[in-house]
Each structure stands twice: as C-alpha cells, then as structure tokens.
Amino acid sequence: MEHKQQMEALNKEALEKLEAYMMTKTSASGEQHETIGAAKDKWQAAWNEFLETLLVLEKLEI
C-alpha cells in the first residue's frame, strides 16, 4: 500500500502545482482558463480510473 500513498502524494503535488500555475497566469484569457480547467478535470477522471484499476489488481493480488 506504500506505493498507493506515494502515487496519491504525487497526484496531490501535481494538482497543487497546477493551482499555483493558474494563479500566476492572471493575464490569461477566460478561454485559456477553461482549457486548463478541462485538462484538470480530465486529469482527475484519469486518476480516479487509475485508482479503480489499482483496487481491482489488489483484489486479484497481482
């Protein structure tokens, strides 16, 4: 389970860096913020799917 905690920490760090990046780009247009927001949503969806896959693998004990 240690690997799962490391992956969660990495995901959290990536999201924090994305938020920090968005704060520095105050001159970005609304369309650019929407694009970044959509990418963040895709990242979260992929992350959730990855966690589901890990759960399945753990159940199979692989």
CSV table of C-alpha atoms in Angstrom, one decimal:
chain,number,residue,atom,x,y,z
A,1,MET,CA,0.0,0.0,0.0
A,2,GLU,CA,3.0,2.3,0.3
A,3,HIS,CA,3.1,2.7,-3.5
A,4,LYS,CA,-0.5,3.9,-3.4
A,5,GLN,CA,0.4,6.5,-0.8
A,6,GLN,CA,3.3,7.7,-3.0
A,7,MET,CA,1.0,7.9,-6.0
A,8,GLU,CA,-1.6,9.9,-4.0
A,9,ALA,CA,1.2,12.3,-2.8
A,10,LEU,CA,2.4,12.7,-6.4
A,11,ASN,CA,-1.1,13.5,-7.6
A,12,LYS,CA,-1.7,16.0,-4.8
A,13,GLU,CA,1.6,17.7,-5.6
A,14,ALA,CA,0.7,17.9,-9.3
A,15,LEU,CA,-2.7,19.5,-8.5
A,16,GLU,CA,-1.1,22.0,-6.2
A,17,LYS,CA,1.4,23.0,-8.8
A,18,LEU,CA,-1.4,23.3,-11.4
A,19,GLU,CA,-3.3,25.6,-9.0
A,20,ALA,CA,-0.1,27.7,-8.4
A,21,TYR,CA,0.5,27.9,-12.1
A,22,MET,CA,-3.1,29.1,-12.7
A,23,MET,CA,-2.6,31.8,-10.1
A,24,THR,CA,0.5,33.1,-11.9
A,25,LYS,CA,-1.4,33.4,-15.2
A,26,THR,CA,-3.7,36.2,-14.3
A,27,SER,CA,-3.3,37.7,-17.7
A,28,ALA,CA,-4.6,34.5,-19.4
A,29,SER,CA,-7.9,34.8,-21.2
A,30,GLY,CA,-11.1,33.1,-20.0
A,31,GLU,CA,-10.8,30.6,-22.8
A,32,GLN,CA,-7.3,29.6,-21.6
A,33,HIS,CA,-8.6,29.2,-18.0
A,34,GLU,CA,-11.4,27.0,-19.4
A,35,THR,CA,-8.9,24.8,-21.3
A,36,ILE,CA,-6.8,24.4,-18.2
A,37,GLY,CA,-9.8,23.6,-16.1
A,38,ALA,CA,-10.9,21.0,-18.7
A,39,ALA,CA,-7.4,19.4,-18.6
A,40,LYS,CA,-7.6,19.3,-14.8
A,41,ASP,CA,-11.0,17.6,-15.0
A,42,LYS,CA,-9.5,15.0,-17.4
A,43,TRP,CA,-6.6,14.5,-15.1
A,44,GLN,CA,-8.9,13.8,-12.2
A,45,ALA,CA,-11.0,11.4,-14.2
A,46,ALA,CA,-7.9,9.5,-15.3
A,47,TRP,CA,-6.7,9.5,-11.7
A,48,ASN,CA,-9.9,8.0,-10.5
A,49,GLU,CA,-9.9,5.4,-13.2
A,50,PHE,CA,-6.3,4.6,-12.2
A,51,LEU,CA,-7.3,4.1,-8.6
A,52,GLU,CA,-10.1,1.8,-9.6
A,53,THR,CA,-7.7,-0.3,-11.6
A,54,LEU,CA,-5.3,-0.5,-8.6
A,55,LEU,CA,-8.2,-1.7,-6.4
A,56,VAL,CA,-9.1,-4.4,-9.0
A,57,LEU,CA,-5.4,-5.5,-9.1
A,58,GLU,CA,-5.2,-5.6,-5.3
A,59,LYS,CA,-8.3,-7.8,-5.2
A,60,LEU,CA,-6.7,-10.1,-7.7
A,61,GLU,CA,-3.5,-9.9,-5.7
A,62,ILE,CA,-1.3,-9.1,-8.6
